[in-house]
Amino acid sequence: MTDSERTVLVVDDDRAFATLTATHLREALPGVDVEVRVDPRAAIESLGRADAVVSDHEMPAMTGLDLLCVARRRAGDLPFVLFTGCESAAVREGADAAGATGYVSKHECHAFDAVVRAVSASLDARVEATP
């Protein structure tokens, strides 16, 4: 699978932040297609085309953990990075329990770099696991 065949889905109800996240991913992972959804319900329809998901947690329609649970039911081991401003230990534990690939706080000094590393590692691991 080449980079141009891989798609990362960014889900965040804050369109500006979602666009900024997508820009960082596009710059760091040339050739990877990055799609943005500001409504997690609309993102559900795109899960089947995605090779990785980066999602906020606190969104009006449903939480990132809710979306993660849907992703696990529909897309199995789809890499899923929760990228959130929520500093709750309960959310982090919930993400781990639900099988999140990564958890990155938006408040980290190098948060975008951490998201890029998590997504890149997830995509690489997925390619290596493909027969």
PDB file of C-alpha atoms in Angstrom:
ATOM      1  CA  MET A   1       0.000   0.000   0.000  1.00  0.00           C
ATOM      2  CA  THR A   2       1.429   3.362  -0.995  1.00  0.00           C
ATOM      3  CA  ASP A   3       0.950   6.624   0.866  1.00  0.00           C
ATOM      4  CA  SER A   4      -1.461   7.834  -1.810  1.00  0.00           C
ATOM      5  CA  GLU A   5      -3.714   4.884  -1.029  1.00  0.00           C
ATOM      6  CA  ARG A   6      -3.935   5.726   2.681  1.00  0.00           C
ATOM      7  CA  THR A   7      -6.559   7.978   4.232  1.00  0.00           C
ATOM      8  CA  VAL A   8      -6.594   9.617   7.652  1.00  0.00           C
ATOM      9  CA  LEU A   9      -9.917  10.875   8.973  1.00  0.00           C
ATOM     10  CA  VAL A  10      -9.761  13.912  11.305  1.00  0.00           C
ATOM     11  CA  VAL A  11     -12.889  14.464  13.409  1.00  0.00           C
ATOM     12  CA  ASP A  12     -13.292  17.630  15.478  1.00  0.00           C
ATOM     13  CA  ASP A  13     -16.296  19.919  15.887  1.00  0.00           C
ATOM     14  CA  ASP A  14     -13.911  22.893  15.863  1.00  0.00           C
ATOM     15  CA  ARG A  15     -13.413  23.302  12.116  1.00  0.00           C
ATOM     16  CA  ALA A  16     -10.342  25.538  12.504  1.00  0.00           C
ATOM     17  CA  PHE A  17      -8.621  23.053  14.808  1.00  0.00           C
ATOM     18  CA  ALA A  18      -9.561  20.124  12.564  1.00  0.00           C
ATOM     19  CA  THR A  19      -8.119  21.967   9.567  1.00  0.00           C
ATOM     20  CA  LEU A  20      -4.934  22.769  11.477  1.00  0.00           C
ATOM     21  CA  THR A  21      -4.583  19.115  12.482  1.00  0.00           C
ATOM     22  CA  ALA A  22      -5.126  18.041   8.875  1.00  0.00           C
ATOM     23  CA  THR A  23      -2.509  20.533   7.679  1.00  0.00           C
ATOM     24  CA  HIS A  24       0.092  19.121  10.077  1.00  0.00           C
ATOM     25  CA  LEU A  25      -0.693  15.577   8.937  1.00  0.00           C
ATOM     26  CA  ARG A  26      -0.508  16.492   5.243  1.00  0.00           C
ATOM     27  CA  GLU A  27       2.823  18.266   5.681  1.00  0.00           C
ATOM     28  CA  ALA A  28       4.373  15.453   7.717  1.00  0.00           C
ATOM     29  CA  LEU A  29       2.906  12.570   5.710  1.00  0.00           C
ATOM     30  CA  PRO A  30       3.066  13.628   2.042  1.00  0.00           C
ATOM     31  CA  GLY A  31       0.825  11.604  -0.198  1.00  0.00           C
ATOM     32  CA  VAL A  32      -1.539  10.545   2.573  1.00  0.00           C
ATOM     33  CA  ASP A  33      -5.092  11.733   1.945  1.00  0.00           C
ATOM     34  CA  VAL A  34      -6.560  13.567   4.952  1.00  0.00           C
ATOM     35  CA  GLU A  35     -10.311  14.064   5.248  1.00  0.00           C
ATOM     36  CA  VAL A  36     -11.938  16.377   7.814  1.00  0.00           C
ATOM     37  CA  ARG A  37     -15.335  15.879   9.425  1.00  0.00           C
ATOM     38  CA  VAL A  38     -16.778  18.345  11.945  1.00  0.00           C
ATOM     39  CA  ASP A  39     -19.712  16.088  12.808  1.00  0.00           C
ATOM     40  CA  PRO A  40     -18.817  12.689  14.244  1.00  0.00           C
ATOM     41  CA  ARG A  41     -22.064  11.242  12.899  1.00  0.00           C
ATOM     42  CA  ALA A  42     -20.891  12.108   9.372  1.00  0.00           C
ATOM     43  CA  ALA A  43     -17.512  10.574  10.195  1.00  0.00           C
ATOM     44  CA  ILE A  44     -19.179   7.211  10.841  1.00  0.00           C
ATOM     45  CA  GLU A  45     -19.981   6.963   7.131  1.00  0.00           C
ATOM     46  CA  SER A  46     -16.273   7.470   6.310  1.00  0.00           C
ATOM     47  CA  LEU A  47     -14.857   4.850   8.695  1.00  0.00           C
ATOM     48  CA  GLY A  48     -14.794   2.156   6.010  1.00  0.00           C
ATOM     49  CA  ARG A  49     -12.529   4.280   3.796  1.00  0.00           C
ATOM     50  CA  ALA A  50     -10.170   5.379   6.565  1.00  0.00           C
ATOM     51  CA  ASP A  51      -6.830   3.816   7.451  1.00  0.00           C
ATOM     52  CA  ALA A  52      -6.601   5.834  10.681  1.00  0.00           C
ATOM     53  CA  VAL A  53      -8.756   8.240  12.688  1.00  0.00           C
ATOM     54  CA  VAL A  54      -7.764  11.261  14.770  1.00  0.00           C
ATOM     55  CA  SER A  55     -10.696  12.437  16.871  1.00  0.00           C
ATOM     56  CA  ASP A  56     -11.495  15.044  19.473  1.00  0.00           C
ATOM     57  CA  HIS A  57     -13.393  13.815  22.514  1.00  0.00           C
ATOM     58  CA  GLU A  58     -15.763  16.609  23.527  1.00  0.00           C
ATOM     59  CA  MET A  59     -18.160  17.147  20.633  1.00  0.00           C
ATOM     60  CA  PRO A  60     -21.874  17.997  20.726  1.00  0.00           C
ATOM     61  CA  ALA A  61     -23.323  15.111  18.714  1.00  0.00           C
ATOM     62  CA  MET A  62     -21.327  12.301  20.324  1.00  0.00           C
ATOM     63  CA  THR A  63     -18.030  11.956  22.146  1.00  0.00           C
ATOM     64  CA  GLY A  64     -14.774  10.716  20.729  1.00  0.00           C
ATOM     65  CA  LEU A  65     -15.121   7.627  22.924  1.00  0.00           C
ATOM     66  CA  ASP A  66     -18.553   6.979  21.411  1.00  0.00           C
ATOM     67  CA  LEU A  67     -17.024   7.280  17.938  1.00  0.00           C
ATOM     68  CA  LEU A  68     -14.185   4.962  18.973  1.00  0.00           C
ATOM     69  CA  CYS A  69     -16.707   2.323  20.062  1.00  0.00           C
ATOM     70  CA  VAL A  70     -18.526   2.617  16.721  1.00  0.00           C
ATOM     71  CA  ALA A  71     -15.182   2.354  14.910  1.00  0.00           C
ATOM     72  CA  ARG A  72     -14.313  -0.817  16.829  1.00  0.00           C
ATOM     73  CA  ARG A  73     -17.668  -2.400  15.928  1.00  0.00           C
ATOM     74  CA  ARG A  74     -17.539  -1.392  12.262  1.00  0.00           C
ATOM     75  CA  ALA A  75     -13.845  -1.346  11.409  1.00  0.00           C
ATOM     76  CA  GLY A  76     -12.183  -3.634  13.953  1.00  0.00           C
ATOM     77  CA  ASP A  77      -8.585  -2.638  14.560  1.00  0.00           C
ATOM     78  CA  LEU A  78      -8.712   0.695  12.711  1.00  0.00           C
ATOM     79  CA  PRO A  79      -6.012   2.901  14.291  1.00  0.00           C
ATOM     80  CA  PHE A  80      -7.749   5.557  16.386  1.00  0.00           C
ATOM     81  CA  VAL A  81      -5.972   8.436  18.125  1.00  0.00           C
ATOM     82  CA  LEU A  82      -7.954  10.484  20.618  1.00  0.00           C
ATOM     83  CA  PHE A  83      -6.662  14.078  20.338  1.00  0.00           C
ATOM     84  CA  THR A  84      -8.417  16.057  23.019  1.00  0.00           C
ATOM     85  CA  GLY A  85      -8.290  19.021  25.320  1.00  0.00           C
ATOM     86  CA  CYS A  86     -10.021  16.952  27.981  1.00  0.00           C
ATOM     87  CA  GLU A  87      -7.554  16.204  30.770  1.00  0.00           C
ATOM     88  CA  SER A  88      -9.784  13.662  32.523  1.00  0.00           C
ATOM     89  CA  ALA A  89      -8.175  10.465  33.769  1.00  0.00           C
ATOM     90  CA  ALA A  90     -11.533   8.762  33.212  1.00  0.00           C
ATOM     91  CA  VAL A  91     -11.485   9.694  29.516  1.00  0.00           C
ATOM     92  CA  ARG A  92      -7.914   8.444  29.144  1.00  0.00           C
ATOM     93  CA  GLU A  93      -8.812   5.176  30.896  1.00  0.00           C
ATOM     94  CA  GLY A  94     -11.932   4.865  28.740  1.00  0.00           C
ATOM     95  CA  ALA A  95      -9.854   5.371  25.611  1.00  0.00           C
ATOM     96  CA  ASP A  96      -7.413   2.675  26.710  1.00  0.00           C
ATOM     97  CA  ALA A  97     -10.243   0.293  27.617  1.00  0.00           C
ATOM     98  CA  ALA A  98     -11.980   0.861  24.272  1.00  0.00           C
ATOM     99  CA  GLY A  99      -8.778   0.147  22.371  1.00  0.00           C
ATOM    100  CA  ALA A 100      -7.553   3.582  21.315  1.00  0.00           C
ATOM    101  CA  THR A 101      -4.247   3.403  19.486  1.00  0.00           C
ATOM    102  CA  GLY A 102      -3.128   6.650  21.077  1.00  0.00           C
ATOM    103  CA  TYR A 103      -4.178   9.482  23.358  1.00  0.00           C
ATOM    104  CA  VAL A 104      -2.729  12.961  22.856  1.00  0.00           C
ATOM    105  CA  SER A 105      -3.593  16.035  24.888  1.00  0.00           C
ATOM    106  CA  LYS A 106      -4.110  19.208  22.876  1.00  0.00           C
ATOM    107  CA  HIS A 107      -2.332  20.976  25.741  1.00  0.00           C
ATOM    108  CA  GLU A 108       0.977  19.153  25.191  1.00  0.00           C
ATOM    109  CA  CYS A 109       3.829  21.375  24.072  1.00  0.00           C
ATOM    110  CA  HIS A 110       4.355  19.414  20.845  1.00  0.00           C
ATOM    111  CA  ALA A 111       0.840  18.012  20.489  1.00  0.00           C
ATOM    112  CA  PHE A 112       0.708  18.056  16.684  1.00  0.00           C
ATOM    113  CA  ASP A 113       4.062  16.275  16.463  1.00  0.00           C
ATOM    114  CA  ALA A 114       2.747  13.635  18.868  1.00  0.00           C
ATOM    115  CA  VAL A 115      -0.352  13.111  16.708  1.00  0.00           C
ATOM    116  CA  VAL A 116       1.768  12.797  13.572  1.00  0.00           C
ATOM    117  CA  ARG A 117       4.023  10.226  15.282  1.00  0.00           C
ATOM    118  CA  ALA A 118       1.028   8.219  16.521  1.00  0.00           C
ATOM    119  CA  VAL A 119      -0.654   8.217  13.107  1.00  0.00           C
ATOM    120  CA  SER A 120       2.559   7.449  11.227  1.00  0.00           C
ATOM    121  CA  ALA A 121       3.386   4.531  13.525  1.00  0.00           C
ATOM    122  CA  SER A 122      -0.177   3.214  13.221  1.00  0.00           C
ATOM    123  CA  LEU A 123      -0.147   3.389   9.433  1.00  0.00           C
ATOM    124  CA  ASP A 124       3.274   1.714   9.287  1.00  0.00           C
ATOM    125  CA  ALA A 125       2.133  -1.066  11.631  1.00  0.00           C
ATOM    126  CA  ARG A 126      -0.982  -1.588   9.553  1.00  0.00           C
ATOM    127  CA  VAL A 127       1.075  -1.939   6.357  1.00  0.00           C
ATOM    128  CA  GLU A 128       3.429  -4.422   8.043  1.00  0.00           C
ATOM    129  CA  ALA A 129       0.461  -6.490   9.231  1.00  0.00           C
ATOM    130  CA  THR A 130      -1.080  -6.656   5.749  1.00  0.00           C
ATOM    131  CA  PRO A 131      -0.228  -9.961   4.043  1.00  0.00           C
TER     132      PRO A 131
END
